[in-house]
mmCIF file of C-alpha atoms in Angstrom:
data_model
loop_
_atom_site.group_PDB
_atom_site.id
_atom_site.type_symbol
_atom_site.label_atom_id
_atom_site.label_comp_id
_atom_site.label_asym_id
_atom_site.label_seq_id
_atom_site.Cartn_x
_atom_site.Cartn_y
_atom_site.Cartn_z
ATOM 1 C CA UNK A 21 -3.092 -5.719 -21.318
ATOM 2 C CA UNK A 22 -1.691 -9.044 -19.593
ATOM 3 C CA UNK A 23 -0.716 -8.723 -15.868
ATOM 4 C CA UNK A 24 1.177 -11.668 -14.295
ATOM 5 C CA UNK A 25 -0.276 -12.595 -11.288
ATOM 6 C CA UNK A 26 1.835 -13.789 -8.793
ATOM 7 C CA UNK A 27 -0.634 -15.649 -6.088
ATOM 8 C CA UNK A 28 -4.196 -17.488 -6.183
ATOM 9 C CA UNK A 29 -6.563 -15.636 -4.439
ATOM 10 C CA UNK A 30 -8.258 -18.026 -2.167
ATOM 11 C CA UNK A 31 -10.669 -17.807 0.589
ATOM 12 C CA UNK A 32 -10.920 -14.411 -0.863
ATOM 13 C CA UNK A 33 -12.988 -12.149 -2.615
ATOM 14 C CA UNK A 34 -12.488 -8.943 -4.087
ATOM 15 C CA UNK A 35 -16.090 -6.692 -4.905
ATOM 16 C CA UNK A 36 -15.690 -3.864 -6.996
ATOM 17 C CA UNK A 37 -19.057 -2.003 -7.746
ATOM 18 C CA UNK A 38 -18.836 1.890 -9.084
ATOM 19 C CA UNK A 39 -15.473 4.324 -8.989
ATOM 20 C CA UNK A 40 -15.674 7.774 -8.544
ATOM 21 C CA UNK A 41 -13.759 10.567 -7.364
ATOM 22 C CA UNK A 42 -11.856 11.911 -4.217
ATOM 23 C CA UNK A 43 -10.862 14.220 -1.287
ATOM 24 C CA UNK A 44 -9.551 14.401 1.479
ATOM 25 C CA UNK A 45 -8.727 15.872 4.690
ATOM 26 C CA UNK A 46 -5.321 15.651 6.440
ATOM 27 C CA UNK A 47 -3.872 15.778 3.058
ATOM 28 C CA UNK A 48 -3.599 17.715 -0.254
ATOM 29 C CA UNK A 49 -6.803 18.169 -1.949
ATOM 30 C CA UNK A 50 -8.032 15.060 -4.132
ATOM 31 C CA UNK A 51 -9.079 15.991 -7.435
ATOM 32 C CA UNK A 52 -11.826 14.448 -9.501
ATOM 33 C CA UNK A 53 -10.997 10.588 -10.082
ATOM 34 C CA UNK A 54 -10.143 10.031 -13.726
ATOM 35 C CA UNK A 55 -13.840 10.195 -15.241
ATOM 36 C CA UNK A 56 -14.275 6.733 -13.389
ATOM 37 C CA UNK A 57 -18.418 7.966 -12.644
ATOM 38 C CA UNK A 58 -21.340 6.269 -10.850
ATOM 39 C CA UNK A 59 -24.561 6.994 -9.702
ATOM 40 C CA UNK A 60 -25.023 7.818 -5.819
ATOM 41 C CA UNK A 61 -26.746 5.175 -3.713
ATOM 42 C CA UNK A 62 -29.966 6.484 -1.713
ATOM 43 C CA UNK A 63 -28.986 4.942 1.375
ATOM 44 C CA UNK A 64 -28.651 7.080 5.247
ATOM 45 C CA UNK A 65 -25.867 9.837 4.902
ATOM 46 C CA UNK A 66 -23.607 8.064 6.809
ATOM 47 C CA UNK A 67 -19.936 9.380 8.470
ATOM 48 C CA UNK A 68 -16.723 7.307 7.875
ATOM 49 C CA UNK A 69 -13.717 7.501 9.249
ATOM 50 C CA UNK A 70 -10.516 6.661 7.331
ATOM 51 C CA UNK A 71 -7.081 6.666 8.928
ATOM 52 C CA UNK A 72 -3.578 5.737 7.967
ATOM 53 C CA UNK A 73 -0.186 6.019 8.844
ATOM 54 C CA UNK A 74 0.345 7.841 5.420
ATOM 55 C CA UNK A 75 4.205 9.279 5.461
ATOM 56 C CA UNK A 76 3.936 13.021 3.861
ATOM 57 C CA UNK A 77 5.169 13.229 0.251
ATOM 58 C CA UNK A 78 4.480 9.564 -0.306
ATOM 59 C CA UNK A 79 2.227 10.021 -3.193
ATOM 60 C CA UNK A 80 1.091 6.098 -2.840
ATOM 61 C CA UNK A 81 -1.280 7.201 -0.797
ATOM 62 C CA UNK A 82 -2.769 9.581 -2.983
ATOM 63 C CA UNK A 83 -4.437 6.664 -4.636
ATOM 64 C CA UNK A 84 -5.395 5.075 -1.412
ATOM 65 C CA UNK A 85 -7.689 8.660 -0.879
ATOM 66 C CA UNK A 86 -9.270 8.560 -4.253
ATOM 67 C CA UNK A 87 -10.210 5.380 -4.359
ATOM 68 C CA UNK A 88 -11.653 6.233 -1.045
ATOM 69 C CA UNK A 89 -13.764 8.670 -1.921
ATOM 70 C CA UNK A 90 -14.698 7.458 -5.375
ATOM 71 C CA UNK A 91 -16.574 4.949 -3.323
ATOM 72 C CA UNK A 92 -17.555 7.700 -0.557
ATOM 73 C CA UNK A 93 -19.298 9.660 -3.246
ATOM 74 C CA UNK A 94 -21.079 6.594 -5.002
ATOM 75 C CA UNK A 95 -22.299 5.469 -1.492
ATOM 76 C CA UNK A 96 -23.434 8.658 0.054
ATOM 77 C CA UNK A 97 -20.747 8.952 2.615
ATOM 78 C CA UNK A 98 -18.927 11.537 4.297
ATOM 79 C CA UNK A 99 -15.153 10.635 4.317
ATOM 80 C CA UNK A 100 -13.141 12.123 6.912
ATOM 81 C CA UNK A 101 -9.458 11.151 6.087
ATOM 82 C CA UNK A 102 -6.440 11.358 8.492
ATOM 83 C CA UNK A 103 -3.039 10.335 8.495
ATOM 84 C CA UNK A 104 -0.467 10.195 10.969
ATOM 85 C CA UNK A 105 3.299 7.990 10.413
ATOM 86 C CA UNK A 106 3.528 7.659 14.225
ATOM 87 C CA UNK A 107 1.533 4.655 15.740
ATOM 88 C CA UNK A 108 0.218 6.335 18.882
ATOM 89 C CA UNK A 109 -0.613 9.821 17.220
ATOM 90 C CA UNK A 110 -2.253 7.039 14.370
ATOM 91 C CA UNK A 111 -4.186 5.622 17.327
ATOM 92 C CA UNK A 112 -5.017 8.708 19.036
ATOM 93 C CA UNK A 113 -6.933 10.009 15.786
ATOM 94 C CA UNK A 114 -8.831 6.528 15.803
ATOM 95 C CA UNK A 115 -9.830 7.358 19.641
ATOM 96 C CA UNK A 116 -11.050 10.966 18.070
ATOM 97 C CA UNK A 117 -13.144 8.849 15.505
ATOM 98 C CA UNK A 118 -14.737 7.401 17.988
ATOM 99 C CA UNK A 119 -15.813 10.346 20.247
ATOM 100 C CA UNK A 120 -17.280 12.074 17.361
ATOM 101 C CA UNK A 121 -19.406 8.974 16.911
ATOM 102 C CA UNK A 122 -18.385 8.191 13.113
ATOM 103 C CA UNK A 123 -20.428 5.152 11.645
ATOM 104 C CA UNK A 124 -17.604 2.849 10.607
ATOM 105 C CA UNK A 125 -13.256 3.185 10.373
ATOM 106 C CA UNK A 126 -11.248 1.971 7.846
ATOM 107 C CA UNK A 127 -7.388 2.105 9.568
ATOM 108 C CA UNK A 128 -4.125 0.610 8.455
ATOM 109 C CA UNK A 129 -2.075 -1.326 11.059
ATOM 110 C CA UNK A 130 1.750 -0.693 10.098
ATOM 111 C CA UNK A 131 2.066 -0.849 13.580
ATOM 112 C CA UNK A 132 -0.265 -2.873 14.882
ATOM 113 C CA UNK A 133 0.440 -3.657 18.817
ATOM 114 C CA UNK A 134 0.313 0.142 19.188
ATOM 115 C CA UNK A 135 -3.114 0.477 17.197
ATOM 116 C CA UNK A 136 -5.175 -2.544 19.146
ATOM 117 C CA UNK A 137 -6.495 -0.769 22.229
ATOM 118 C CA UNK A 138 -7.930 2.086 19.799
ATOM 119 C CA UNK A 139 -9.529 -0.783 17.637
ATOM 120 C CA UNK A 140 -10.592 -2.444 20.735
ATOM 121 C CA UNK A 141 -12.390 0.714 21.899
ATOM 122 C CA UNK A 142 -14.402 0.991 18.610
ATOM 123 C CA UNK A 143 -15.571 -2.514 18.379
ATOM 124 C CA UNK A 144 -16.840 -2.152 21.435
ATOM 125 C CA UNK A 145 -18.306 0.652 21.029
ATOM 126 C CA UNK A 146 -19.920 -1.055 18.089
ATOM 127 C CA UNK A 147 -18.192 0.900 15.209
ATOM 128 C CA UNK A 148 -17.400 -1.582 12.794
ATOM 129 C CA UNK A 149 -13.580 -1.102 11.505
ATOM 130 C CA UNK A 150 -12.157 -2.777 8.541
ATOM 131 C CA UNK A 151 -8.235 -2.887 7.851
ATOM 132 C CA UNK A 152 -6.772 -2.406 5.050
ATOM 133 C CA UNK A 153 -2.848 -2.028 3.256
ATOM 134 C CA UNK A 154 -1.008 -2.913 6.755
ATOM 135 C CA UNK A 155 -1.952 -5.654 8.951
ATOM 136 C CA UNK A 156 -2.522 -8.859 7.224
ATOM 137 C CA UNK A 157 -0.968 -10.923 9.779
ATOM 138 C CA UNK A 158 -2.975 -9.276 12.277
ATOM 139 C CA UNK A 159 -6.204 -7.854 11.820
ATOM 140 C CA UNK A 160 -7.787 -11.635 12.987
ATOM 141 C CA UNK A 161 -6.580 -11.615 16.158
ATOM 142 C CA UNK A 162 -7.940 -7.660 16.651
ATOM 143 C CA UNK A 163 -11.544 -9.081 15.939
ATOM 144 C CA UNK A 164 -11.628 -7.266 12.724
ATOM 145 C CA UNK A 165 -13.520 -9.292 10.054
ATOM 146 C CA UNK A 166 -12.277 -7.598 6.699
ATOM 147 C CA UNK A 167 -8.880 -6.719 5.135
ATOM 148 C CA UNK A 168 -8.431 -5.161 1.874
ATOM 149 C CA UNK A 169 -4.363 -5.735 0.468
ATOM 150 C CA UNK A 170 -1.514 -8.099 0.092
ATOM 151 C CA UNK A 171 -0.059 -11.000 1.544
ATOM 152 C CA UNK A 172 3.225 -8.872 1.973
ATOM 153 C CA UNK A 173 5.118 -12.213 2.853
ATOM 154 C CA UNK A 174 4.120 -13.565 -0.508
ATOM 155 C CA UNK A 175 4.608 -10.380 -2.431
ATOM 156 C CA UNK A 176 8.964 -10.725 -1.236
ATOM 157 C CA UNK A 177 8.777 -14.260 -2.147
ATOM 158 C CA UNK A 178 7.487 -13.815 -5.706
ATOM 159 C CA UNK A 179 10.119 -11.215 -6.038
ATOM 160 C CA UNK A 180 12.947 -12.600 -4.486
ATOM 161 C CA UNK A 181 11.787 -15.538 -7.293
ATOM 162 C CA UNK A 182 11.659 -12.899 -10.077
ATOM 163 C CA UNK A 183 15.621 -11.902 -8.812
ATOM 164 C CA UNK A 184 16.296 -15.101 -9.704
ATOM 165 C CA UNK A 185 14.986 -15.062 -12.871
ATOM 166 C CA UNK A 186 16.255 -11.956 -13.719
ATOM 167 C CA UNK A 187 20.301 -13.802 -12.882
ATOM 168 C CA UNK A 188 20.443 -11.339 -9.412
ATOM 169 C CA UNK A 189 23.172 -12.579 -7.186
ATOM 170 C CA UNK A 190 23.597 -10.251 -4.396
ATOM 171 C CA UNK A 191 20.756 -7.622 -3.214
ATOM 172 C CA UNK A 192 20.235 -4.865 -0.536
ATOM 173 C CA UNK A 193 16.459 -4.608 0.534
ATOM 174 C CA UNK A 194 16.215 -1.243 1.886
ATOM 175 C CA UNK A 195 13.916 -0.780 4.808
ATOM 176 C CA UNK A 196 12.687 3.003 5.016
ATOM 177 C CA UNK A 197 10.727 2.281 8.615
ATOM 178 C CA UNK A 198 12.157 0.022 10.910
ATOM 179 C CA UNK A 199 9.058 -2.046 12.853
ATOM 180 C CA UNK A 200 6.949 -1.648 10.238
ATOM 181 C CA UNK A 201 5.762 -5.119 9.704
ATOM 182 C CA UNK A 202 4.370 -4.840 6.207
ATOM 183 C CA UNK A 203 7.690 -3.714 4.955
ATOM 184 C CA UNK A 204 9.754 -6.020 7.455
ATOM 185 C CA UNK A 205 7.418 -8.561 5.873
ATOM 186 C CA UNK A 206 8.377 -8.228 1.980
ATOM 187 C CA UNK A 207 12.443 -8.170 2.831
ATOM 188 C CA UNK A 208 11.440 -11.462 4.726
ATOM 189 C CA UNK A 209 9.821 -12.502 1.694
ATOM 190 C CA UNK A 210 12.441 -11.646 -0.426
ATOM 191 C CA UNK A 211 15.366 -13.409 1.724
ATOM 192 C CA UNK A 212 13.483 -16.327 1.357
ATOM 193 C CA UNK A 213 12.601 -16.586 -2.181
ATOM 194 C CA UNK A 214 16.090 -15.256 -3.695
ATOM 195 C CA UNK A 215 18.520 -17.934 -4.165
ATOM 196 C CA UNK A 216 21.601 -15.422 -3.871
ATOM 197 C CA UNK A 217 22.532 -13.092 -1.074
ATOM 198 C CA UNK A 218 20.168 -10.584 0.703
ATOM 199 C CA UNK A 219 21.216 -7.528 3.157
ATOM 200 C CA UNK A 220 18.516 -5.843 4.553
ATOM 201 C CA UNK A 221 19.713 -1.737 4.797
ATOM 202 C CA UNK A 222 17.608 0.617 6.984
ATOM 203 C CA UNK A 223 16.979 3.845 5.824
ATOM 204 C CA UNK A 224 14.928 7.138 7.195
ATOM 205 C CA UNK A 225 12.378 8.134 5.141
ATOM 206 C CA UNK A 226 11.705 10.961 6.796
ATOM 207 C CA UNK A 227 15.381 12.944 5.472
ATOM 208 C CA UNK A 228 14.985 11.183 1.575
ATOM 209 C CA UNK A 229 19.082 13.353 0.888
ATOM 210 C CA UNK A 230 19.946 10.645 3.659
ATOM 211 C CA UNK A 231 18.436 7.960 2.040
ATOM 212 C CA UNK A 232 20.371 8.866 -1.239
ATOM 213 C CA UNK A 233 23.756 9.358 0.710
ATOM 214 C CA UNK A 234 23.264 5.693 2.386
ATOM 215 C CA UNK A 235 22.102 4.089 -0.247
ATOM 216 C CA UNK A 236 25.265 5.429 -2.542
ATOM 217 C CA UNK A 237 27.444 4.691 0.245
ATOM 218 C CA UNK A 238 26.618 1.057 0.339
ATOM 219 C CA UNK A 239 27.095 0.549 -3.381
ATOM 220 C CA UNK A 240 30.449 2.322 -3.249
ATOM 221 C CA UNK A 241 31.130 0.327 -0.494
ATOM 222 C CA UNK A 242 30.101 -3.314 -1.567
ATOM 223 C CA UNK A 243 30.456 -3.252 -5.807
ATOM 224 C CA UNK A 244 28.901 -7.098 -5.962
ATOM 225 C CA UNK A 245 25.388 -4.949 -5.189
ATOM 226 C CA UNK A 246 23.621 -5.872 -8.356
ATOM 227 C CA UNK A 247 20.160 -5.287 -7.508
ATOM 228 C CA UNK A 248 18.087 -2.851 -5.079
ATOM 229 C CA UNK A 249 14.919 -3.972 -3.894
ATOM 230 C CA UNK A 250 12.681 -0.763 -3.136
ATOM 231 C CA UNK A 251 9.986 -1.256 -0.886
ATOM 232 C CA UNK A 252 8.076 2.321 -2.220
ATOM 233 C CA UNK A 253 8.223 4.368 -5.576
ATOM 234 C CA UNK A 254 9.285 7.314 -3.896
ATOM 235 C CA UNK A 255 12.807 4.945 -2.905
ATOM 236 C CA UNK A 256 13.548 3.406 -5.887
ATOM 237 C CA UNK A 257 13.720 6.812 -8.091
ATOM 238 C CA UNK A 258 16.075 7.706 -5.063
ATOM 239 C CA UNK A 259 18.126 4.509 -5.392
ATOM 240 C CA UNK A 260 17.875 5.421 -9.095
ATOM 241 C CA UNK A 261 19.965 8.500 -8.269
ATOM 242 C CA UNK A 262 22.078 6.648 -5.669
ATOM 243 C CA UNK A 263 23.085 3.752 -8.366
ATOM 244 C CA UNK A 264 24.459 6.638 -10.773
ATOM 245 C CA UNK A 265 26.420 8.546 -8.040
ATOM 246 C CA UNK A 266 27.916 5.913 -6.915
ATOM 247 C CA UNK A 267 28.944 4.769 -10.649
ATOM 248 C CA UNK A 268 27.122 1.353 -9.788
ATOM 249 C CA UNK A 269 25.715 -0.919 -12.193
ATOM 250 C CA UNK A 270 23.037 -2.081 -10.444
ATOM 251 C CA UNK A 271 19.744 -2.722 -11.502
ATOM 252 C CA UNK A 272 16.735 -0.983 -9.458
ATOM 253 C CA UNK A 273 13.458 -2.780 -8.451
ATOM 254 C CA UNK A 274 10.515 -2.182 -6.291
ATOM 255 C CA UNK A 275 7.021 -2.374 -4.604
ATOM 256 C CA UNK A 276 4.374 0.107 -5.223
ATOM 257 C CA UNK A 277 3.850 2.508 -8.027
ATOM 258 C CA UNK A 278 2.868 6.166 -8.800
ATOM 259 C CA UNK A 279 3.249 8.425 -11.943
ATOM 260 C CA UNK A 280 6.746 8.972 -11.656
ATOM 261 C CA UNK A 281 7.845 5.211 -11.726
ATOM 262 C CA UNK A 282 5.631 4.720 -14.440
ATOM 263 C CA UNK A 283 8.196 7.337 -16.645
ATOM 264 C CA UNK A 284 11.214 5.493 -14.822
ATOM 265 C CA UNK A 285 9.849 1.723 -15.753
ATOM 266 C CA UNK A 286 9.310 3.320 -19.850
ATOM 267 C CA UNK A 287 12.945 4.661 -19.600
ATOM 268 C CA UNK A 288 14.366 1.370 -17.812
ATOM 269 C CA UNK A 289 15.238 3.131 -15.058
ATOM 270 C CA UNK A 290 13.935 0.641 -12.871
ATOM 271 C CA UNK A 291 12.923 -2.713 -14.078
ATOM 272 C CA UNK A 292 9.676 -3.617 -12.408
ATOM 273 C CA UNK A 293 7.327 -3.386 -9.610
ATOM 274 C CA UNK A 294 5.279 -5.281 -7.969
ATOM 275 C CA UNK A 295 1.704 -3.757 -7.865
ATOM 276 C CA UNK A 296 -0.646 -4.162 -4.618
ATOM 277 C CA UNK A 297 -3.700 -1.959 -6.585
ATOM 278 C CA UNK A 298 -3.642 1.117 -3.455
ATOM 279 C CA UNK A 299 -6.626 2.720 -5.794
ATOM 280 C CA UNK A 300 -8.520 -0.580 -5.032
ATOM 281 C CA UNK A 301 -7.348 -1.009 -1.349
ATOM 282 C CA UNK A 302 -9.317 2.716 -0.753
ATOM 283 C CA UNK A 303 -11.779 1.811 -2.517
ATOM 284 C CA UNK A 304 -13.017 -1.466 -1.116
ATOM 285 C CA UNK A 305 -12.407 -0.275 2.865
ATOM 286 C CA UNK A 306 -14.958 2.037 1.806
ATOM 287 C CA UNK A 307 -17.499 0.188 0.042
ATOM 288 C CA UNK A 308 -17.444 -2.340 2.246
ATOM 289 C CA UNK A 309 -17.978 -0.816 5.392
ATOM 290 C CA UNK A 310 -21.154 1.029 3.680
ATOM 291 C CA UNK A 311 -22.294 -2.713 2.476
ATOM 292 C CA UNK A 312 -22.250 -3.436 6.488
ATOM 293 C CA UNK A 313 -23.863 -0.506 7.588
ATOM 294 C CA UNK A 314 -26.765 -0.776 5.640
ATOM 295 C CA UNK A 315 -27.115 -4.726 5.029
ATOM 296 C CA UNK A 316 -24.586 -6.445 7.376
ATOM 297 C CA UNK A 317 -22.342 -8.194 4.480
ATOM 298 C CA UNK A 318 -19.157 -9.261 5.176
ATOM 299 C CA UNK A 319 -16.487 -9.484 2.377
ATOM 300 C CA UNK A 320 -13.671 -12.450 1.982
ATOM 301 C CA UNK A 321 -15.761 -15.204 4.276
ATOM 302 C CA UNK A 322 -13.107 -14.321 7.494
ATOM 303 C CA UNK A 323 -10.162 -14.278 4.923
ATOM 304 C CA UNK A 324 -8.136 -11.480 3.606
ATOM 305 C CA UNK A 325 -9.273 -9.905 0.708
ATOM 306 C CA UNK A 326 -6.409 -9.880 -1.682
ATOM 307 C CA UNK A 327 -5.613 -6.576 -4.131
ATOM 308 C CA UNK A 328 -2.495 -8.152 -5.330
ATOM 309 C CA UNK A 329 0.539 -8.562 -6.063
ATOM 310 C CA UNK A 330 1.115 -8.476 -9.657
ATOM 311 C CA UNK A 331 3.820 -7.364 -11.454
ATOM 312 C CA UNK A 332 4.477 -4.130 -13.744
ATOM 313 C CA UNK A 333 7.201 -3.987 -16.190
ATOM 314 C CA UNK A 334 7.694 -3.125 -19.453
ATOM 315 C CA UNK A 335 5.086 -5.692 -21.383
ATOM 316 C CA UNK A 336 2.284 -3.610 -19.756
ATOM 317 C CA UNK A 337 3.427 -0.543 -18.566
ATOM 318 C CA UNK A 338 1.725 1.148 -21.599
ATOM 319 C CA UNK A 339 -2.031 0.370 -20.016
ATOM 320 C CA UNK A 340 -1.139 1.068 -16.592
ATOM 321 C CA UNK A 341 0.533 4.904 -18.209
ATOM 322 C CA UNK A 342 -2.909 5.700 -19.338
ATOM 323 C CA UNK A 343 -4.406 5.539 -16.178
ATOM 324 C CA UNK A 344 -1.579 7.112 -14.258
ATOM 325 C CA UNK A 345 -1.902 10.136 -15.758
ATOM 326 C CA UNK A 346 -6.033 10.173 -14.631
ATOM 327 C CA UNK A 347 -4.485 8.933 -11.172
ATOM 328 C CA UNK A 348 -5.636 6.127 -10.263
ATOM 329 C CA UNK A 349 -2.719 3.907 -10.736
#
């Protein structure tokens, strides 16, 4: 299996030790992780904390949970999961974190002015937090020492550079959350590595019939549309359905898989994605608050931490089938 990477990974370090399996609370139940087994460390039964701003009926984060708690069960830790799309209510369950005296948070900062007094109150508290998926261009000036993801910034350039590639001349980047700087970040990225034209087009996530009716409108509207840039799997199959009401023949791309763009990227229903490795996000916010708890080590030397991007097409989208179907990619 060959993955293209699309960025060195420097200053940065990525630590994978055991995988496991996966629960959750706030959430669906996780079922066991894919066979991926380890033996359970012998270390304190410790209490972690894991909260995101996980939209409901994204299954992304699905993968984010059980790699999670793959590395929860390998390293004797109880994983209390939570989720909340709204920054406050997201900060308000890191404040409840904190009063039941958890031993560590891993948090996502899609929002991240919103989520700093909460982080503030748990580092000083001394509850070590690690961030992880949102935040990249943040998380430093928090005081938070690790962060598990993707440059999102670089992630749009190296597909706005793939659009060219591919002979794209005109694309809509569709936004489903406005002010979320992660996504904000990879149309950014994307304007400035695509040679042709960019629009950005904000969406609600949150009424996905919308989504499809704005996204069809557009196309019907503006015919030179030859490519949609997705910024989530559960978008692009919409745009996939938006591109044949409107009769359009443009091409669908995106960020961020899950089983069901794995069938569309087989049938060439969308061309590629570009992969940030959520499984591996979980997973290493996990691990690596337990390696702090019981030995104080730090991961990435004060740098990010980099889980991707790569891209998934059709030259590997066999290998990364097979291990859809367990769930973890």
């Amino acid at each position: 299996m060959r993955f293209s990477r699309l960025a060195a990974i420097s200053g940065a370090s990525v630590l994978v030790v055991g995988i496991a399996a996966c629960s959750s609370t706030g959430g669906k139940p996780q079922e066991s992780g894919g066979g991926m087994g380890a033996g359970q460390a012998n270390t304190p039964r410790a209490t972690v904390a894991m909260i995101t701003h996980e939209v409901p009926g994204d299954s992304f984060w699905d993968l984010i949970r059980k790699g999670a708690q793959a590395a929860a069960d390998k390293d004797n830790i109880e994983l209390r999961y939570s989720n909340d799309p709204e920054a406050p209510n997201q900060a308000n369950l890191v404040q409840s974190a904190i009063d039941s005296k958890v031993n560590g948070i891993a948090v996502t900062l899609a929002k991240p002015d919103a989520m700093a007094p909460a982080v503030k109150a748990a580092l000083a508290g001394n509850i070590p937090v690690v961030a992880f998926n949102s935040g990249f261009d943040n998380f430093k000036q928090q005081g938070i020492q690790e962060y598990f993801g993707q440059d999102e910034k670089l992630a749009g350039v190296a597909a706005g550079e793939r659009l060219n590639t591919d002979g794209a001349k005109k694309v809509i980047c569709v936004i489903q959350e406005q002010g979320q700087v992660a996504l904000e970040s990879r149309c950014a990225g994307v304007t400035q590595g695509f040679k042709g034209q960019t629009e950005i087009l904000n969406v609600n996530s949150k009424d996905m019939p919308s989504v499809e009716s704005t996204i069809t409108a557009k196309l019907q509207q503006d015919p030179s549309v030859d490519h949609v840039v997705a910024l989530g799997a559960p978008i692009a199959l919409t745009a996939v359905q938006s591109v044949g009401n409107a009769g359009s023949s443009a091409k669908v791309v995106t960020f961020d898989t899950n089983a069901a763009l794995v069938d569309a990227i087989k049938s060439g229903k969308v061309e590629w994605a570009v992969d940030q490795q959520p499984f591996l996000q979980g997973y290493l916010a996990i691990d690596s608050l337990w390696l702090f708890i019981n030995n104080k080590n730090l991961i990435g030397g004060g740098q990010p931490t980099l889980t991707g991007p790569s891209f998934i097409d059709k030259s590997n989208i066999d290998a990364v089938a097979e291990l859809a179907k367990s769930g973890t990619r």
